[in-house]
Amino acid sequence: THNPNSNPGSALKLARVLREKRACELRLSGLSYQEIAEALQISPGSVGTMLIRAEAEFSILYERQQRRGRSAALLQIAKERQ
């Protein structure tokens, strides 16, 4: 099994990602930046930064997944034409 304590950088990144995920969930549920800040015990300005960072990361992952999907579809078409 993987021990997250073996790499402190990984543990910090995981904590950041989980916090960003929670901020997104709270925002999507209708909470204001102030309410999110209070729930996560951070400043309202940090909420905006966190949401922007999460959106950027999501966009990168989504685009990567879309490229993989197109590549797989093209390979399938090529196989079917053989």
PDB file of N, CA, C and O in Angstrom:
ATOM      1  N   THR A   1       0.832  -1.199   0.000  1.00  0.00           N
ATOM      2  CA  THR A   1       0.000   0.000   0.000  1.00  0.00           C
ATOM      3  C   THR A   1       0.864   1.246   0.000  1.00  0.00           C
ATOM      4  O   THR A   1       2.000   1.231   0.434  1.00  0.00           O
ATOM      5  N   HIS A   2       0.284   2.333  -0.483  1.00  0.00           N
ATOM      6  CA  HIS A   2       1.005   3.592  -0.564  1.00  0.00           C
ATOM      7  C   HIS A   2       0.854   4.362   0.732  1.00  0.00           C
ATOM      8  O   HIS A   2      -0.237   4.486   1.273  1.00  0.00           O
ATOM      9  N   ASN A   3       1.953   4.871   1.237  1.00  0.00           N
ATOM     10  CA  ASN A   3       1.944   5.660   2.454  1.00  0.00           C
ATOM     11  C   ASN A   3       2.072   7.128   2.087  1.00  0.00           C
ATOM     12  O   ASN A   3       3.135   7.563   1.662  1.00  0.00           O
ATOM     13  N   PRO A   4       1.001   7.949   2.238  1.00  0.00           N
ATOM     14  CA  PRO A   4       1.082   9.354   1.854  1.00  0.00           C
ATOM     15  C   PRO A   4       2.094  10.130   2.670  1.00  0.00           C
ATOM     16  O   PRO A   4       2.577  11.165   2.248  1.00  0.00           O
ATOM     17  N   ASN A   5       2.467   9.625   3.858  1.00  0.00           N
ATOM     18  CA  ASN A   5       3.460  10.306   4.679  1.00  0.00           C
ATOM     19  C   ASN A   5       4.871  10.134   4.142  1.00  0.00           C
ATOM     20  O   ASN A   5       5.778  10.820   4.567  1.00  0.00           O
ATOM     21  N   SER A   6       5.064   9.210   3.196  1.00  0.00           N
ATOM     22  CA  SER A   6       6.397   8.983   2.647  1.00  0.00           C
ATOM     23  C   SER A   6       6.820  10.131   1.739  1.00  0.00           C
ATOM     24  O   SER A   6       7.992  10.321   1.491  1.00  0.00           O
ATOM     25  N   ASN A   7       5.867  10.914   1.234  1.00  0.00           N
ATOM     26  CA  ASN A   7       6.168  12.065   0.392  1.00  0.00           C
ATOM     27  C   ASN A   7       5.317  13.237   0.866  1.00  0.00           C
ATOM     28  O   ASN A   7       4.163  13.352   0.483  1.00  0.00           O
ATOM     29  N   PRO A   8       5.893  14.112   1.693  1.00  0.00           N
ATOM     30  CA  PRO A   8       5.114  15.229   2.231  1.00  0.00           C
ATOM     31  C   PRO A   8       4.507  16.115   1.146  1.00  0.00           C
ATOM     32  O   PRO A   8       3.419  16.643   1.320  1.00  0.00           O
ATOM     33  N   GLY A   9       5.173  16.251   0.012  1.00  0.00           N
ATOM     34  CA  GLY A   9       4.639  17.048  -1.087  1.00  0.00           C
ATOM     35  C   GLY A   9       3.337  16.476  -1.607  1.00  0.00           C
ATOM     36  O   GLY A   9       2.393  17.202  -1.904  1.00  0.00           O
ATOM     37  N   SER A  10       3.265  15.158  -1.710  1.00  0.00           N
ATOM     38  CA  SER A  10       2.046  14.498  -2.166  1.00  0.00           C
ATOM     39  C   SER A  10       0.913  14.698  -1.173  1.00  0.00           C
ATOM     40  O   SER A  10      -0.231  14.922  -1.564  1.00  0.00           O
ATOM     41  N   ALA A  11       1.226  14.603   0.092  1.00  0.00           N
ATOM     42  CA  ALA A  11       0.206  14.779   1.127  1.00  0.00           C
ATOM     43  C   ALA A  11      -0.336  16.200   1.099  1.00  0.00           C
ATOM     44  O   ALA A  11      -1.550  16.413   1.230  1.00  0.00           O
ATOM     45  N   LEU A  12       0.534  17.177   0.904  1.00  0.00           N
ATOM     46  CA  LEU A  12       0.089  18.575   0.832  1.00  0.00           C
ATOM     47  C   LEU A  12      -0.762  18.819  -0.396  1.00  0.00           C
ATOM     48  O   LEU A  12      -1.778  19.518  -0.328  1.00  0.00           O
ATOM     49  N   LYS A  13      -0.363  18.233  -1.525  1.00  0.00           N
ATOM     50  CA  LYS A  13      -1.144  18.398  -2.747  1.00  0.00           C
ATOM     51  C   LYS A  13      -2.520  17.763  -2.584  1.00  0.00           C
ATOM     52  O   LYS A  13      -3.532  18.344  -2.980  1.00  0.00           O
ATOM     53  N   LEU A  14      -2.579  16.590  -1.994  1.00  0.00           N
ATOM     54  CA  LEU A  14      -3.854  15.925  -1.764  1.00  0.00           C
ATOM     55  C   LEU A  14      -4.746  16.779  -0.868  1.00  0.00           C
ATOM     56  O   LEU A  14      -5.934  16.949  -1.149  1.00  0.00           O
ATOM     57  N   ALA A  15      -4.182  17.332   0.186  1.00  0.00           N
ATOM     58  CA  ALA A  15      -4.956  18.186   1.092  1.00  0.00           C
ATOM     59  C   ALA A  15      -5.500  19.398   0.347  1.00  0.00           C
ATOM     60  O   ALA A  15      -6.658  19.786   0.523  1.00  0.00           O
ATOM     61  N   ARG A  16      -4.676  20.000  -0.528  1.00  0.00           N
ATOM     62  CA  ARG A  16      -5.105  21.164  -1.311  1.00  0.00           C
ATOM     63  C   ARG A  16      -6.234  20.788  -2.259  1.00  0.00           C
ATOM     64  O   ARG A  16      -7.246  21.481  -2.351  1.00  0.00           O
ATOM     65  N   VAL A  17      -6.079  19.668  -2.942  1.00  0.00           N
ATOM     66  CA  VAL A  17      -7.094  19.225  -3.898  1.00  0.00           C
ATOM     67  C   VAL A  17      -8.420  18.936  -3.183  1.00  0.00           C
ATOM     68  O   VAL A  17      -9.484  19.324  -3.663  1.00  0.00           O
ATOM     69  N   LEU A  18      -8.352  18.278  -2.032  1.00  0.00           N
ATOM     70  CA  LEU A  18      -9.568  17.983  -1.282  1.00  0.00           C
ATOM     71  C   LEU A  18     -10.252  19.259  -0.797  1.00  0.00           C
ATOM     72  O   LEU A  18     -11.479  19.364  -0.810  1.00  0.00           O
ATOM     73  N   ARG A  19      -9.461  20.234  -0.413  1.00  0.00           N
ATOM     74  CA  ARG A  19     -10.020  21.515   0.030  1.00  0.00           C
ATOM     75  C   ARG A  19     -10.665  22.265  -1.134  1.00  0.00           C
ATOM     76  O   ARG A  19     -11.742  22.845  -1.001  1.00  0.00           O
ATOM     77  N   GLU A  20     -10.005  22.240  -2.297  1.00  0.00           N
ATOM     78  CA  GLU A  20     -10.573  22.866  -3.493  1.00  0.00           C
ATOM     79  C   GLU A  20     -11.868  22.176  -3.893  1.00  0.00           C
ATOM     80  O   GLU A  20     -12.842  22.826  -4.276  1.00  0.00           O
ATOM     81  N   LYS A  21     -11.890  20.855  -3.799  1.00  0.00           N
ATOM     82  CA  LYS A  21     -13.099  20.090  -4.117  1.00  0.00           C
ATOM     83  C   LYS A  21     -14.233  20.508  -3.201  1.00  0.00           C
ATOM     84  O   LYS A  21     -15.364  20.747  -3.648  1.00  0.00           O
ATOM     85  N   ARG A  22     -13.953  20.632  -1.932  1.00  0.00           N
ATOM     86  CA  ARG A  22     -14.978  21.034  -0.966  1.00  0.00           C
ATOM     87  C   ARG A  22     -15.472  22.448  -1.268  1.00  0.00           C
ATOM     88  O   ARG A  22     -16.688  22.713  -1.196  1.00  0.00           O
ATOM     89  N   ALA A  23     -14.558  23.348  -1.614  1.00  0.00           N
ATOM     90  CA  ALA A  23     -14.952  24.720  -1.958  1.00  0.00           C
ATOM     91  C   ALA A  23     -15.889  24.719  -3.166  1.00  0.00           C
ATOM     92  O   ALA A  23     -16.899  25.437  -3.180  1.00  0.00           O
ATOM     93  N   CYS A  24     -15.579  23.910  -4.155  1.00  0.00           N
ATOM     94  CA  CYS A  24     -16.435  23.808  -5.346  1.00  0.00           C
ATOM     95  C   CYS A  24     -17.811  23.262  -4.981  1.00  0.00           C
ATOM     96  O   CYS A  24     -18.837  23.773  -5.449  1.00  0.00           O
ATOM     97  N   GLU A  25     -17.831  22.232  -4.167  1.00  0.00           N
ATOM     98  CA  GLU A  25     -19.112  21.658  -3.740  1.00  0.00           C
ATOM     99  C   GLU A  25     -19.968  22.694  -3.021  1.00  0.00           C
ATOM    100  O   GLU A  25     -21.171  22.800  -3.280  1.00  0.00           O
ATOM    101  N   LEU A  26     -19.337  23.450  -2.140  1.00  0.00           N
ATOM    102  CA  LEU A  26     -20.074  24.463  -1.384  1.00  0.00           C
ATOM    103  C   LEU A  26     -20.581  25.571  -2.301  1.00  0.00           C
ATOM    104  O   LEU A  26     -21.709  26.038  -2.160  1.00  0.00           O
ATOM    105  N   ARG A  27     -19.752  25.974  -3.248  1.00  0.00           N
ATOM    106  CA  ARG A  27     -20.163  27.027  -4.176  1.00  0.00           C
ATOM    107  C   ARG A  27     -21.327  26.552  -5.050  1.00  0.00           C
ATOM    108  O   ARG A  27     -22.291  27.284  -5.267  1.00  0.00           O
ATOM    109  N   LEU A  28     -21.216  25.328  -5.544  1.00  0.00           N
ATOM    110  CA  LEU A  28     -22.283  24.776  -6.381  1.00  0.00           C
ATOM    111  C   LEU A  28     -23.583  24.575  -5.608  1.00  0.00           C
ATOM    112  O   LEU A  28     -24.662  24.555  -6.195  1.00  0.00           O
ATOM    113  N   SER A  29     -23.472  24.437  -4.302  1.00  0.00           N
ATOM    114  CA  SER A  29     -24.677  24.291  -3.483  1.00  0.00           C
ATOM    115  C   SER A  29     -25.293  25.648  -3.150  1.00  0.00           C
ATOM    116  O   SER A  29     -26.332  25.700  -2.488  1.00  0.00           O
ATOM    117  N   GLY A  30     -24.664  26.736  -3.619  1.00  0.00           N
ATOM    118  CA  GLY A  30     -25.253  28.056  -3.469  1.00  0.00           C
ATOM    119  C   GLY A  30     -24.653  28.944  -2.397  1.00  0.00           C
ATOM    120  O   GLY A  30     -25.153  30.054  -2.187  1.00  0.00           O
ATOM    121  N   LEU A  31     -23.615  28.497  -1.725  1.00  0.00           N
ATOM    122  CA  LEU A  31     -23.024  29.320  -0.682  1.00  0.00           C
ATOM    123  C   LEU A  31     -22.243  30.487  -1.281  1.00  0.00           C
ATOM    124  O   LEU A  31     -21.673  30.374  -2.374  1.00  0.00           O
ATOM    125  N   SER A  32     -22.209  31.592  -0.545  1.00  0.00           N
ATOM    126  CA  SER A  32     -21.427  32.759  -0.947  1.00  0.00           C
ATOM    127  C   SER A  32     -19.953  32.523  -0.611  1.00  0.00           C
ATOM    128  O   SER A  32     -19.613  31.604   0.143  1.00  0.00           O
ATOM    129  N   TYR A  33     -19.082  33.384  -1.148  1.00  0.00           N
ATOM    130  CA  TYR A  33     -17.661  33.279  -0.821  1.00  0.00           C
ATOM    131  C   TYR A  33     -17.463  33.404   0.690  1.00  0.00           C
ATOM    132  O   TYR A  33     -16.650  32.697   1.279  1.00  0.00           O
ATOM    133  N   GLN A  34     -18.198  34.320   1.316  1.00  0.00           N
ATOM    134  CA  GLN A  34     -18.083  34.523   2.758  1.00  0.00           C
ATOM    135  C   GLN A  34     -18.472  33.255   3.520  1.00  0.00           C
ATOM    136  O   GLN A  34     -17.780  32.842   4.447  1.00  0.00           O
ATOM    137  N   GLU A  35     -19.550  32.616   3.106  1.00  0.00           N
ATOM    138  CA  GLU A  35     -19.992  31.388   3.773  1.00  0.00           C
ATOM    139  C   GLU A  35     -18.996  30.251   3.574  1.00  0.00           C
ATOM    140  O   GLU A  35     -18.722  29.475   4.497  1.00  0.00           O
ATOM    141  N   ILE A  36     -18.437  30.171   2.379  1.00  0.00           N
ATOM    142  CA  ILE A  36     -17.425  29.144   2.104  1.00  0.00           C
ATOM    143  C   ILE A  36     -16.192  29.407   2.952  1.00  0.00           C
ATOM    144  O   ILE A  36     -15.617  28.491   3.543  1.00  0.00           O
ATOM    145  N   ALA A  37     -15.798  30.660   3.015  1.00  0.00           N
ATOM    146  CA  ALA A  37     -14.627  31.038   3.818  1.00  0.00           C
ATOM    147  C   ALA A  37     -14.809  30.631   5.278  1.00  0.00           C
ATOM    148  O   ALA A  37     -13.893  30.080   5.903  1.00  0.00           O
ATOM    149  N   GLU A  38     -15.990  30.880   5.800  1.00  0.00           N
ATOM    150  CA  GLU A  38     -16.263  30.502   7.191  1.00  0.00           C
ATOM    151  C   GLU A  38     -16.241  28.992   7.365  1.00  0.00           C
ATOM    152  O   GLU A  38     -15.676  28.480   8.334  1.00  0.00           O
ATOM    153  N   ALA A  39     -16.822  28.263   6.412  1.00  0.00           N
ATOM    154  CA  ALA A  39     -16.862  26.796   6.500  1.00  0.00           C
ATOM    155  C   ALA A  39     -15.466  26.184   6.440  1.00  0.00           C
ATOM    156  O   ALA A  39     -15.182  25.203   7.129  1.00  0.00           O
ATOM    157  N   LEU A  40     -14.593  26.778   5.603  1.00  0.00           N
ATOM    158  CA  LEU A  40     -13.237  26.231   5.429  1.00  0.00           C
ATOM    159  C   LEU A  40     -12.198  26.925   6.306  1.00  0.00           C
ATOM    160  O   LEU A  40     -11.016  26.575   6.265  1.00  0.00           O
ATOM    161  N   GLN A  41     -12.643  27.932   7.042  1.00  0.00           N
ATOM    162  CA  GLN A  41     -11.761  28.710   7.924  1.00  0.00           C
ATOM    163  C   GLN A  41     -10.610  29.344   7.155  1.00  0.00           C
ATOM    164  O   GLN A  41      -9.437  29.218   7.508  1.00  0.00           O
ATOM    165  N   ILE A  42     -10.981  30.024   6.051  1.00  0.00           N
ATOM    166  CA  ILE A  42     -10.009  30.761   5.237  1.00  0.00           C
ATOM    167  C   ILE A  42     -10.609  32.131   4.920  1.00  0.00           C
ATOM    168  O   ILE A  42     -11.782  32.383   5.210  1.00  0.00           O
ATOM    169  N   SER A  43      -9.826  32.999   4.307  1.00  0.00           N
ATOM    170  CA  SER A  43     -10.333  34.324   3.954  1.00  0.00           C
ATOM    171  C   SER A  43     -11.201  34.242   2.697  1.00  0.00           C
ATOM    172  O   SER A  43     -10.993  33.364   1.853  1.00  0.00           O
ATOM    173  N   PRO A  44     -12.170  35.164   2.553  1.00  0.00           N
ATOM    174  CA  PRO A  44     -12.997  35.171   1.346  1.00  0.00           C
ATOM    175  C   PRO A  44     -12.171  35.315   0.065  1.00  0.00           C
ATOM    176  O   PRO A  44     -12.509  34.719  -0.959  1.00  0.00           O
ATOM    177  N   GLY A  45     -11.099  36.071   0.111  1.00  0.00           N
ATOM    178  CA  GLY A  45     -10.223  36.206  -1.052  1.00  0.00           C
ATOM    179  C   GLY A  45      -9.579  34.883  -1.439  1.00  0.00           C
ATOM    180  O   GLY A  45      -9.390  34.598  -2.624  1.00  0.00           O
ATOM    181  N   SER A  46      -9.275  34.079  -0.456  1.00  0.00           N
ATOM    182  CA  SER A  46      -8.685  32.768  -0.730  1.00  0.00           C
ATOM    183  C   SER A  46      -9.690  31.840  -1.407  1.00  0.00           C
ATOM    184  O   SER A  46      -9.311  30.965  -2.180  1.00  0.00           O
ATOM    185  N   VAL A  47     -10.970  32.037  -1.123  1.00  0.00           N
ATOM    186  CA  VAL A  47     -12.004  31.222  -1.758  1.00  0.00           C
ATOM    187  C   VAL A  47     -11.965  31.438  -3.268  1.00  0.00           C
ATOM    188  O   VAL A  47     -11.974  30.480  -4.044  1.00  0.00           O
ATOM    189  N   GLY A  48     -11.906  32.707  -3.685  1.00  0.00           N
ATOM    190  CA  GLY A  48     -11.841  33.009  -5.112  1.00  0.00           C
ATOM    191  C   GLY A  48     -10.636  32.377  -5.773  1.00  0.00           C
ATOM    192  O   GLY A  48     -10.742  31.755  -6.835  1.00  0.00           O
ATOM    193  N   THR A  49      -9.493  32.498  -5.127  1.00  0.00           N
ATOM    194  CA  THR A  49      -8.264  31.901  -5.651  1.00  0.00           C
ATOM    195  C   THR A  49      -8.393  30.396  -5.751  1.00  0.00           C
ATOM    196  O   THR A  49      -8.016  29.783  -6.757  1.00  0.00           O
ATOM    197  N   MET A  50      -8.958  29.800  -4.731  1.00  0.00           N
ATOM    198  CA  MET A  50      -9.128  28.345  -4.694  1.00  0.00           C
ATOM    199  C   MET A  50     -10.048  27.869  -5.814  1.00  0.00           C
ATOM    200  O   MET A  50      -9.760  26.877  -6.487  1.00  0.00           O
ATOM    201  N   LEU A  51     -11.148  28.585  -6.029  1.00  0.00           N
ATOM    202  CA  LEU A  51     -12.084  28.192  -7.077  1.00  0.00           C
ATOM    203  C   LEU A  51     -11.478  28.362  -8.470  1.00  0.00           C
ATOM    204  O   LEU A  51     -11.683  27.519  -9.347  1.00  0.00           O
ATOM    205  N   ILE A  52     -10.720  29.419  -8.664  1.00  0.00           N
ATOM    206  CA  ILE A  52     -10.053  29.627  -9.957  1.00  0.00           C
ATOM    207  C   ILE A  52      -9.039  28.518 -10.208  1.00  0.00           C
ATOM    208  O   ILE A  52      -8.953  27.975 -11.304  1.00  0.00           O
ATOM    209  N   ARG A  53      -8.277  28.169  -9.192  1.00  0.00           N
ATOM    210  CA  ARG A  53      -7.281  27.098  -9.319  1.00  0.00           C
ATOM    211  C   ARG A  53      -7.962  25.765  -9.643  1.00  0.00           C
ATOM    212  O   ARG A  53      -7.509  25.018 -10.510  1.00  0.00           O
ATOM    213  N   ALA A  54      -9.059  25.484  -8.964  1.00  0.00           N
ATOM    214  CA  ALA A  54      -9.783  24.229  -9.203  1.00  0.00           C
ATOM    215  C   ALA A  54     -10.349  24.201 -10.616  1.00  0.00           C
ATOM    216  O   ALA A  54     -10.303  23.168 -11.288  1.00  0.00           O
ATOM    217  N   GLU A  55     -10.878  25.326 -11.079  1.00  0.00           N
ATOM    218  CA  GLU A  55     -11.430  25.384 -12.440  1.00  0.00           C
ATOM    219  C   GLU A  55     -10.337  25.151 -13.480  1.00  0.00           C
ATOM    220  O   GLU A  55     -10.542  24.418 -14.460  1.00  0.00           O
ATOM    221  N   ALA A  56      -9.174  25.753 -13.267  1.00  0.00           N
ATOM    222  CA  ALA A  56      -8.062  25.575 -14.206  1.00  0.00           C
ATOM    223  C   ALA A  56      -7.613  24.115 -14.246  1.00  0.00           C
ATOM    224  O   ALA A  56      -7.388  23.555 -15.324  1.00  0.00           O
ATOM    225  N   GLU A  57      -7.502  23.496 -13.087  1.00  0.00           N
ATOM    226  CA  GLU A  57      -7.092  22.088 -13.020  1.00  0.00           C
ATOM    227  C   GLU A  57      -8.124  21.194 -13.702  1.00  0.00           C
ATOM    228  O   GLU A  57      -7.783  20.282 -14.452  1.00  0.00           O
ATOM    229  N   PHE A  58      -9.402  21.473 -13.462  1.00  0.00           N
ATOM    230  CA  PHE A  58     -10.457  20.708 -14.102  1.00  0.00           C
ATOM    231  C   PHE A  58     -10.369  20.836 -15.621  1.00  0.00           C
ATOM    232  O   PHE A  58     -10.494  19.844 -16.339  1.00  0.00           O
ATOM    233  N   SER A  59     -10.148  22.052 -16.113  1.00  0.00           N
ATOM    234  CA  SER A  59     -10.055  22.278 -17.561  1.00  0.00           C
ATOM    235  C   SER A  59      -8.923  21.467 -18.176  1.00  0.00           C
ATOM    236  O   SER A  59      -9.087  20.871 -19.239  1.00  0.00           O
ATOM    237  N   ILE A  60      -7.789  21.446 -17.508  1.00  0.00           N
ATOM    238  CA  ILE A  60      -6.636  20.681 -17.999  1.00  0.00           C
ATOM    239  C   ILE A  60      -6.992  19.190 -18.067  1.00  0.00           C
ATOM    240  O   ILE A  60      -6.754  18.526 -19.074  1.00  0.00           O
ATOM    241  N   LEU A  61      -7.569  18.674 -16.984  1.00  0.00           N
ATOM    242  CA  LEU A  61      -7.914  17.252 -16.943  1.00  0.00           C
ATOM    243  C   LEU A  61      -8.994  16.911 -17.965  1.00  0.00           C
ATOM    244  O   LEU A  61      -8.940  15.865 -18.610  1.00  0.00           O
ATOM    245  N   TYR A  62      -9.962  17.791 -18.133  1.00  0.00           N
ATOM    246  CA  TYR A  62     -11.031  17.557 -19.095  1.00  0.00           C
ATOM    247  C   TYR A  62     -10.481  17.516 -20.514  1.00  0.00           C
ATOM    248  O   TYR A  62     -10.816  16.616 -21.290  1.00  0.00           O
ATOM    249  N   GLU A  63      -9.644  18.481 -20.857  1.00  0.00           N
ATOM    250  CA  GLU A  63      -9.046  18.508 -22.198  1.00  0.00           C
ATOM    251  C   GLU A  63      -8.203  17.260 -22.450  1.00  0.00           C
ATOM    252  O   GLU A  63      -8.246  16.684 -23.532  1.00  0.00           O
ATOM    253  N   ARG A  64      -7.450  16.835 -21.461  1.00  0.00           N
ATOM    254  CA  ARG A  64      -6.631  15.623 -21.592  1.00  0.00           C
ATOM    255  C   ARG A  64      -7.520  14.409 -21.856  1.00  0.00           C
ATOM    256  O   ARG A  64      -7.231  13.595 -22.725  1.00  0.00           O
ATOM    257  N   GLN A  65      -8.617  14.314 -21.116  1.00  0.00           N
ATOM    258  CA  GLN A  65      -9.546  13.203 -21.293  1.00  0.00           C
ATOM    259  C   GLN A  65     -10.194  13.244 -22.677  1.00  0.00           C
ATOM    260  O   GLN A  65     -10.365  12.222 -23.324  1.00  0.00           O
ATOM    261  N   GLN A  66     -10.550  14.436 -23.142  1.00  0.00           N
ATOM    262  CA  GLN A  66     -11.147  14.583 -24.462  1.00  0.00           C
ATOM    263  C   GLN A  66     -10.182  14.123 -25.556  1.00  0.00           C
ATOM    264  O   GLN A  66     -10.587  13.448 -26.494  1.00  0.00           O
ATOM    265  N   ARG A  67      -8.914  14.483 -25.437  1.00  0.00           N
ATOM    266  CA  ARG A  67      -7.908  14.060 -26.419  1.00  0.00           C
ATOM    267  C   ARG A  67      -7.772  12.545 -26.424  1.00  0.00           C
ATOM    268  O   ARG A  67      -7.682  11.921 -27.478  1.00  0.00           O
ATOM    269  N   ARG A  68      -7.762  11.939 -25.240  1.00  0.00           N
ATOM    270  CA  ARG A  68      -7.664  10.474 -25.152  1.00  0.00           C
ATOM    271  C   ARG A  68      -8.870   9.829 -25.811  1.00  0.00           C
ATOM    272  O   ARG A  68      -8.746   8.827 -26.504  1.00  0.00           O
ATOM    273  N   GLY A  69     -10.034  10.390 -25.570  1.00  0.00           N
ATOM    274  CA  GLY A  69     -11.257   9.849 -26.156  1.00  0.00           C
ATOM    275  C   GLY A  69     -11.245   9.926 -27.668  1.00  0.00           C
ATOM    276  O   GLY A  69     -11.630   8.987 -28.355  1.00  0.00           O
ATOM    277  N   ARG A  70     -10.785  11.050 -28.217  1.00  0.00           N
ATOM    278  CA  ARG A  70     -10.699  11.201 -29.671  1.00  0.00           C
ATOM    279  C   ARG A  70      -9.691  10.223 -30.256  1.00  0.00           C
ATOM    280  O   ARG A  70      -9.947   9.611 -31.285  1.00  0.00           O
ATOM    281  N   SER A  71      -8.571  10.063 -29.577  1.00  0.00           N
ATOM    282  CA  SER A  71      -7.553   9.131 -30.058  1.00  0.00           C
ATOM    283  C   SER A  71      -8.083   7.709 -30.077  1.00  0.00           C
ATOM    284  O   SER A  71      -7.882   6.969 -31.045  1.00  0.00           O
ATOM    285  N   ALA A  72      -8.778   7.329 -29.025  1.00  0.00           N
ATOM    286  CA  ALA A  72      -9.340   5.977 -28.956  1.00  0.00           C
ATOM    287  C   ALA A  72     -10.380   5.777 -30.052  1.00  0.00           C
ATOM    288  O   ALA A  72     -10.438   4.721 -30.690  1.00  0.00           O
ATOM    289  N   ALA A  73     -11.205   6.793 -30.302  1.00  0.00           N
ATOM    290  CA  ALA A  73     -12.232   6.696 -31.345  1.00  0.00           C
ATOM    291  C   ALA A  73     -11.592   6.554 -32.719  1.00  0.00           C
ATOM    292  O   ALA A  73     -12.041   5.756 -33.544  1.00  0.00           O
ATOM    293  N   LEU A  74     -10.537   7.322 -32.976  1.00  0.00           N
ATOM    294  CA  LEU A  74      -9.853   7.237 -34.266  1.00  0.00           C
ATOM    295  C   LEU A  74      -9.205   5.873 -34.465  1.00  0.00           C
ATOM    296  O   LEU A  74      -9.238   5.313 -35.566  1.00  0.00           O
ATOM    297  N   LEU A  75      -8.625   5.321 -33.408  1.00  0.00           N
ATOM    298  CA  LEU A  75      -8.036   3.980 -33.497  1.00  0.00           C
ATOM    299  C   LEU A  75      -9.104   2.939 -33.786  1.00  0.00           C
ATOM    300  O   LEU A  75      -8.894   2.032 -34.598  1.00  0.00           O
ATOM    301  N   GLN A  76     -10.254   3.065 -33.173  1.00  0.00           N
ATOM    302  CA  GLN A  76     -11.351   2.130 -33.400  1.00  0.00           C
ATOM    303  C   GLN A  76     -11.832   2.208 -34.849  1.00  0.00           C
ATOM    304  O   GLN A  76     -12.063   1.191 -35.499  1.00  0.00           O
ATOM    305  N   ILE A  77     -11.963   3.411 -35.367  1.00  0.00           N
ATOM    306  CA  ILE A  77     -12.384   3.585 -36.758  1.00  0.00           C
ATOM    307  C   ILE A  77     -11.368   2.956 -37.703  1.00  0.00           C
ATOM    308  O   ILE A  77     -11.720   2.257 -38.654  1.00  0.00           O
ATOM    309  N   ALA A  78     -10.092   3.187 -37.440  1.00  0.00           N
ATOM    310  CA  ALA A  78      -9.036   2.619 -38.274  1.00  0.00           C
ATOM    311  C   ALA A  78      -9.076   1.097 -38.254  1.00  0.00           C
ATOM    312  O   ALA A  78      -8.929   0.445 -39.292  1.00  0.00           O
ATOM    313  N   LYS A  79      -9.299   0.508 -37.088  1.00  0.00           N
ATOM    314  CA  LYS A  79      -9.387  -0.955 -36.971  1.00  0.00           C
ATOM    315  C   LYS A  79     -10.580  -1.485 -37.750  1.00  0.00           C
ATOM    316  O   LYS A  79     -10.510  -2.523 -38.402  1.00  0.00           O
ATOM    317  N   GLU A  80     -11.709  -0.783 -37.680  1.00  0.00           N
ATOM    318  CA  GLU A  80     -12.924  -1.221 -38.376  1.00  0.00           C
ATOM    319  C   GLU A  80     -12.772  -1.155 -39.887  1.00  0.00           C
ATOM    320  O   GLU A  80     -13.404  -1.933 -40.604  1.00  0.00           O
ATOM    321  N   ARG A  81     -11.941  -0.268 -40.377  1.00  0.00           N
ATOM    322  CA  ARG A  81     -11.743  -0.115 -41.824  1.00  0.00           C
ATOM    323  C   ARG A  81     -10.783  -1.150 -42.388  1.00  0.00           C
ATOM    324  O   ARG A  81     -10.690  -1.288 -43.600  1.00  0.00           O
ATOM    325  N   GLN A  82     -10.070  -1.854 -41.530  1.00  0.00           N
ATOM    326  CA  GLN A  82      -9.113  -2.839 -42.021  1.00  0.00           C
ATOM    327  C   GLN A  82      -9.777  -4.106 -42.480  1.00  0.00           C
ATOM    328  O   GLN A  82     -10.758  -4.562 -42.108  1.00  0.00           O
TER     329      GLN A  82
END
